[in-house]
Short mmCIF file of the C-alpha atoms (twelve columns), coordinates in Angstrom:
data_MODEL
# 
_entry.id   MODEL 
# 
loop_
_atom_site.group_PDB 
_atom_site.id 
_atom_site.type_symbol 
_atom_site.label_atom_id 
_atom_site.label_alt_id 
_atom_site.label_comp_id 
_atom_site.label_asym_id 
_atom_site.label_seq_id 
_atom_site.Cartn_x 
_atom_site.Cartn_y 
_atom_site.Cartn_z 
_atom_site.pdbx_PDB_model_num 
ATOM 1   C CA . UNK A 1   34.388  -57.538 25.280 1 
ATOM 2   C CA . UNK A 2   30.633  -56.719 23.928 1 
ATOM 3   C CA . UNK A 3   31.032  -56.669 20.533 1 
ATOM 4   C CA . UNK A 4   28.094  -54.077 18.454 1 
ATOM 5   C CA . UNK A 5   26.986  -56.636 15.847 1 
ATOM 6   C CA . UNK A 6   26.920  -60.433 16.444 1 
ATOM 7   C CA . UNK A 7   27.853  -63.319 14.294 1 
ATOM 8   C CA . UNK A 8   24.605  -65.267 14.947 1 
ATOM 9   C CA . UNK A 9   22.603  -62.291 14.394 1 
ATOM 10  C CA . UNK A 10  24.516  -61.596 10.887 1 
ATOM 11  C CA . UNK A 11  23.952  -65.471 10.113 1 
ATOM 12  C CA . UNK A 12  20.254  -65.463 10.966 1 
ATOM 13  C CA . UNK A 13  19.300  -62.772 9.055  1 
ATOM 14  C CA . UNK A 14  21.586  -63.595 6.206  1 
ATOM 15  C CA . UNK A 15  19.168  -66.406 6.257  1 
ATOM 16  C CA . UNK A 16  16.624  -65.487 6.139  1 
ATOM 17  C CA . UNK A 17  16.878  -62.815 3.534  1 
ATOM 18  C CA . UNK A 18  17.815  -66.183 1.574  1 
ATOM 19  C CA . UNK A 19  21.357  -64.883 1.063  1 
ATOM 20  C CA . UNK A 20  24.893  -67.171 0.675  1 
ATOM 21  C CA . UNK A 21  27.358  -65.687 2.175  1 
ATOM 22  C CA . UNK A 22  28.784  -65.481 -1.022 1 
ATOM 23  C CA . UNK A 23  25.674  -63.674 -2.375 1 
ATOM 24  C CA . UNK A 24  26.092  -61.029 0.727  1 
ATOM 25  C CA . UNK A 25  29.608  -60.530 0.072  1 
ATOM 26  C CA . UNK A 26  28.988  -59.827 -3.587 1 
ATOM 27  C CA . UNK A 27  26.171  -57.064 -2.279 1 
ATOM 28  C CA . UNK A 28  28.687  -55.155 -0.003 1 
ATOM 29  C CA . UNK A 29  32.074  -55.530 -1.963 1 
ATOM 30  C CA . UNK A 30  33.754  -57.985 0.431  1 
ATOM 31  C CA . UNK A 31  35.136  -61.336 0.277  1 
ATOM 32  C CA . UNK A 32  33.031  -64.518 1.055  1 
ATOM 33  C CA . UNK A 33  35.521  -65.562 3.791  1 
ATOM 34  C CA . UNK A 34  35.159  -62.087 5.484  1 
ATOM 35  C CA . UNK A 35  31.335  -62.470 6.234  1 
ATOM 36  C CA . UNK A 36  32.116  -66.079 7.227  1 
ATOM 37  C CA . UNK A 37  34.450  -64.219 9.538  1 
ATOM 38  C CA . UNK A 38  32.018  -62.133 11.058 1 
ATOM 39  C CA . UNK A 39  29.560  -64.625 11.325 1 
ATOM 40  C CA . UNK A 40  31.812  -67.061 13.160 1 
ATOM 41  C CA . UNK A 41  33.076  -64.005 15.777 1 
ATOM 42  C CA . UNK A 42  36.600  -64.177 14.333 1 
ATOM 43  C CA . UNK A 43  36.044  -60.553 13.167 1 
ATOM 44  C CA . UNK A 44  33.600  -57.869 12.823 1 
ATOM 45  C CA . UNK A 45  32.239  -55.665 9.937  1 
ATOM 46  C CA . UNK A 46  33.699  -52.100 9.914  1 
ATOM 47  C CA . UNK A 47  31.341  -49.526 11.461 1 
ATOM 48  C CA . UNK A 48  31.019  -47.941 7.997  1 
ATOM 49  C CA . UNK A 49  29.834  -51.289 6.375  1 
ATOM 50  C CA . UNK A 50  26.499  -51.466 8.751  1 
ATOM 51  C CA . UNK A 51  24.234  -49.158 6.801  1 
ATOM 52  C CA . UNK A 52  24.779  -51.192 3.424  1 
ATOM 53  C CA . UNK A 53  25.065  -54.715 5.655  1 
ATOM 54  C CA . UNK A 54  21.618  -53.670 6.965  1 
ATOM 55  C CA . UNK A 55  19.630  -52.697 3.713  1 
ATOM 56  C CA . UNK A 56  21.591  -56.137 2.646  1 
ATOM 57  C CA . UNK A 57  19.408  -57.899 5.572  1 
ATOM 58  C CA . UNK A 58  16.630  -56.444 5.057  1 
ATOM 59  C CA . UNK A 59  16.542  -54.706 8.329  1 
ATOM 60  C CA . UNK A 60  17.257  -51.020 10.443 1 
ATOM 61  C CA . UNK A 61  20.526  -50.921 11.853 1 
ATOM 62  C CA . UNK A 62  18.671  -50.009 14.749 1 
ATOM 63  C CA . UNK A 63  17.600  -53.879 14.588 1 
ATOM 64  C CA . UNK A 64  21.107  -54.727 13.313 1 
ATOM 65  C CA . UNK A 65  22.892  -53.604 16.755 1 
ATOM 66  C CA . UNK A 66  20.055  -55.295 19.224 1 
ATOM 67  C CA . UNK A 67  19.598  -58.443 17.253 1 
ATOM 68  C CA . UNK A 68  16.110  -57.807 17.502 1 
ATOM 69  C CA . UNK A 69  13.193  -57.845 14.310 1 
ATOM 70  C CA . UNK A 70  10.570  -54.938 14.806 1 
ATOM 71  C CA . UNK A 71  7.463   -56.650 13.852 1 
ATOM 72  C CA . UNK A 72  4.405   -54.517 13.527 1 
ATOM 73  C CA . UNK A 73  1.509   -56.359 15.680 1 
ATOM 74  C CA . UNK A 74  -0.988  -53.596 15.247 1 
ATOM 75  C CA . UNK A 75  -1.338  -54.036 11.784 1 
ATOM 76  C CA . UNK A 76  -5.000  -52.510 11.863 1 
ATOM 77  C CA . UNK A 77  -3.405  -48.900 12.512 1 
ATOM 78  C CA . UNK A 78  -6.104  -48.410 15.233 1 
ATOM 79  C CA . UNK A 79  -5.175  -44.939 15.770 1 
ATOM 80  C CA . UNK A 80  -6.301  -45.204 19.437 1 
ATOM 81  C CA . UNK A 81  -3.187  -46.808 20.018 1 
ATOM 82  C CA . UNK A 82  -0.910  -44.568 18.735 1 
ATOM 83  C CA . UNK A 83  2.544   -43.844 19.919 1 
ATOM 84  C CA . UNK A 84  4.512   -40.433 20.484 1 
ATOM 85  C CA . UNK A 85  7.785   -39.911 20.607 1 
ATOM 86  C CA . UNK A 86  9.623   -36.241 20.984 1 
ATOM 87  C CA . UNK A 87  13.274  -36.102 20.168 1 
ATOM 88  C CA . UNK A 88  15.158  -34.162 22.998 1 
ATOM 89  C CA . UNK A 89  17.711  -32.596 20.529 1 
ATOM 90  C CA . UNK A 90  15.227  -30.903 18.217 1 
ATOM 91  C CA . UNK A 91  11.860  -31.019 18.965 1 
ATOM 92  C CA . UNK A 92  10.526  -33.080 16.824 1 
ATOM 93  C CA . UNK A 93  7.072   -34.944 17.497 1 
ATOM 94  C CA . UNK A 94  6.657   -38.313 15.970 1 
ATOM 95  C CA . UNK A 95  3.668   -40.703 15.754 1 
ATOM 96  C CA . UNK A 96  3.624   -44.053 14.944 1 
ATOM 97  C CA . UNK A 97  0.268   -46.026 15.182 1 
ATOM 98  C CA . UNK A 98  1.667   -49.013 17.505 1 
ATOM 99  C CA . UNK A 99  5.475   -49.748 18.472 1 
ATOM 100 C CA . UNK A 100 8.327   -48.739 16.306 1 
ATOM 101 C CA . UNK A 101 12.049  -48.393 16.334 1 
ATOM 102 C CA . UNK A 102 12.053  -44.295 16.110 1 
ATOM 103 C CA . UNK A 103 15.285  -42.466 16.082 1 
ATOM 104 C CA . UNK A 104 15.896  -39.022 15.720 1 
ATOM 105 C CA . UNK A 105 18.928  -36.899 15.441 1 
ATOM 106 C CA . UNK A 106 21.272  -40.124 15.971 1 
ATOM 107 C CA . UNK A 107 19.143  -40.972 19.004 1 
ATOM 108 C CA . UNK A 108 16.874  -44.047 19.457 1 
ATOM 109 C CA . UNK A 109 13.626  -42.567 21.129 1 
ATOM 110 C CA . UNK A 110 11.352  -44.649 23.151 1 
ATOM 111 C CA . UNK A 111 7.675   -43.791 23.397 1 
ATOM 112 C CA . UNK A 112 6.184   -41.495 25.666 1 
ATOM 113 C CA . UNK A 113 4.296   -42.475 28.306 1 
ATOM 114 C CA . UNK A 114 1.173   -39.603 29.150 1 
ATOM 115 C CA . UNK A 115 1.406   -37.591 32.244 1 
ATOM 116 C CA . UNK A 116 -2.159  -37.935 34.203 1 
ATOM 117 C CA . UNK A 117 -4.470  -34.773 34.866 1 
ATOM 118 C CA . UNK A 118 -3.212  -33.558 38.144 1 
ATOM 119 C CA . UNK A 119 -3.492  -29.811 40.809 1 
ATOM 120 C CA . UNK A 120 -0.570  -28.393 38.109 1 
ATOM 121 C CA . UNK A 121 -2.029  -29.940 35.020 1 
ATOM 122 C CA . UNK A 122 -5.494  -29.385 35.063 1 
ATOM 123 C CA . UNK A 123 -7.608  -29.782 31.737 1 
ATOM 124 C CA . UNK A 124 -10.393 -27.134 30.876 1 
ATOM 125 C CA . UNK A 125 -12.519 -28.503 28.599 1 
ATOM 126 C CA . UNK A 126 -15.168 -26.134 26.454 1 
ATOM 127 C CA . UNK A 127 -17.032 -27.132 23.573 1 
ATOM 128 C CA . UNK A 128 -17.309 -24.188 20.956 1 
ATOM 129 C CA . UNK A 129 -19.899 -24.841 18.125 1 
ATOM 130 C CA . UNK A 130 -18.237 -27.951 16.392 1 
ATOM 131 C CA . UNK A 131 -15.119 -27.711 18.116 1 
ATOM 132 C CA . UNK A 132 -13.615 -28.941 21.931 1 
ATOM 133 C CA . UNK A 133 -11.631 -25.670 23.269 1 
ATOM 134 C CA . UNK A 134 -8.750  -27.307 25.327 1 
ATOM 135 C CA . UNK A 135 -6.994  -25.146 28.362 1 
ATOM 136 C CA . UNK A 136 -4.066  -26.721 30.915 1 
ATOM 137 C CA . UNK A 137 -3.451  -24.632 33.300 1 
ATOM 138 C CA . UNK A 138 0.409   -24.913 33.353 1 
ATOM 139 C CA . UNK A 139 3.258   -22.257 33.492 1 
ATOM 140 C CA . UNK A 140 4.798   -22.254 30.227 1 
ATOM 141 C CA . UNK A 141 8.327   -21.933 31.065 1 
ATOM 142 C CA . UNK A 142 11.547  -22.283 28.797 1 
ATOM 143 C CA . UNK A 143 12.596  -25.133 31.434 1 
ATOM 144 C CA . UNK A 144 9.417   -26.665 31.823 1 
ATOM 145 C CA . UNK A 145 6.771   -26.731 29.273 1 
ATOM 146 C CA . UNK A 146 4.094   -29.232 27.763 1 
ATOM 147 C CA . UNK A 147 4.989   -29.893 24.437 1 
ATOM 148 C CA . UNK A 148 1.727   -30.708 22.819 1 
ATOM 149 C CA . UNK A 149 -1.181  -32.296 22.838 1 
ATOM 150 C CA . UNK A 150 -3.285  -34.544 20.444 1 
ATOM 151 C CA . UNK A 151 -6.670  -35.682 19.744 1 
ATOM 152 C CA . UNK A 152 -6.790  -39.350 18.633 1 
ATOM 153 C CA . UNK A 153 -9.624  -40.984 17.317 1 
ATOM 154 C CA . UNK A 154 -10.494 -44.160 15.385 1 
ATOM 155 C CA . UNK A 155 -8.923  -43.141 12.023 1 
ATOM 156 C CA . UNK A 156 -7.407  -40.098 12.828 1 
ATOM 157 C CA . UNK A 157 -5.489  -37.593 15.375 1 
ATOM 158 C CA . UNK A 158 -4.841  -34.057 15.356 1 
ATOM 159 C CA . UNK A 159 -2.028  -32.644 17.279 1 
ATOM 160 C CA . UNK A 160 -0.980  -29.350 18.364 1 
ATOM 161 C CA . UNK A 161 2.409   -28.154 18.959 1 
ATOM 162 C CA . UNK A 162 3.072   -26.112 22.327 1 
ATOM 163 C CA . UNK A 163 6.083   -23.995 22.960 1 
ATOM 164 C CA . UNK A 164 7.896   -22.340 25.747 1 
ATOM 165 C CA . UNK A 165 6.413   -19.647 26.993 1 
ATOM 166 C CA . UNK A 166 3.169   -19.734 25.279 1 
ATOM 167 C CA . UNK A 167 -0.287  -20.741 26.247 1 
ATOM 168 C CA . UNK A 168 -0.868  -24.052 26.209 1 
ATOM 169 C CA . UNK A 169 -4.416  -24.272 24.735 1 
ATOM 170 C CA . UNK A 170 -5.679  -25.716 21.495 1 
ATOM 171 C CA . UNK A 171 -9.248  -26.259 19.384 1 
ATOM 172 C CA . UNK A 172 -9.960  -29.904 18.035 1 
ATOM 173 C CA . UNK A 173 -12.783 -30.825 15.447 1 
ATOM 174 C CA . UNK A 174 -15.261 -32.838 17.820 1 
ATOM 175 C CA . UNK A 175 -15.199 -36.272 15.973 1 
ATOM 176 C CA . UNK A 176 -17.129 -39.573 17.068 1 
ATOM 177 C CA . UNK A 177 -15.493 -40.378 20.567 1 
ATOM 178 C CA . UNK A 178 -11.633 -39.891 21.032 1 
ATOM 179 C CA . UNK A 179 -8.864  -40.144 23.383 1 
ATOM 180 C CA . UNK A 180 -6.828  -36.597 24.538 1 
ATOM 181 C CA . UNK A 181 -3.076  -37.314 24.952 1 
# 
């Protein structure tokens, strides 16, 4: 049986968040022999216990469940290397400026990976005065739509939001040189 939480991941991070067991039993209202219990695979935390167990670890339950520490490698935020993720339930558009566990609407979202100008997706660039006037040619359909596009430069992006059945054409301040998603 897979279990959804691991002793040895429970014990590591206990660890290193510098936590007895008897200090992280104190934390979630539990006896010390019941986290020895979990961390031993002799028993399990209840599902309601891994919000507080998490916060307790000093980690996501996202990272809780795989086992796995997100560590944040692009700790100059070069915004050039920015990540989007759209949740499928709602809509939403998230950016993070390197990898990150993103979850929206109960679902873990992985990063999108940009569709290449093609014949059906062709880009129409025009520059108007200070501004780039951005046109893909693209039927906007309620089954099939771009969802938006972004300018990303240096030390900042701008994104705009596309919906079904619109056009799907934007402006952008022209800044230094920047990357279209």
């Amino acid at each position: 049986m897979e279990t959804y939480v691991t002793g040895s991941t429970i014990k590591r991070l206990r660890e290193k968040a510098g936590l007895t067991q008897a200090a992280l039993a104190d934390i979630l209202g539990v006896s010390d022999k019941a986290v020895s219990k979990w961390e031993t695979g002799r028993g399990y935390p209840d599902i309601t216990m891994l919000e507080g167990l998490a916060k307790s670890l000093r980690v996501s339950v996202t990272e809780l469940l795989s086992g796995e520490e997100i560590i944040n490698r692009n700790v100059s935020a070069n915004m050039k290397k920015s990540k989007f993720y759209v949740c499928p339930v709602c809509g939403n558009v998230i950016i993070g400026t390197g990898e990150a566990g993103i979850s929206c609407c109960g679902i873990q979202l992985p990063p999108l990976e940009a569709e290449g100008e093609d014949s059906e997706h062709e880009i129409v660039q025009e520059r108007v005065e200070d501004e780039t006037f951005i046109t893909i040619k693209h039927e906007m359909t309620k089954e099939h739509y771009i969802s938006f596009v972004a300018y990303v430069t240096d030390d900042s992006f701008q994104l705009v939001k596309f919906y079904p059945e619109g056009n799907a054409e934007a402006r952008f301040k022209i800044r230094a040189f920047g990357k279209l998603y």
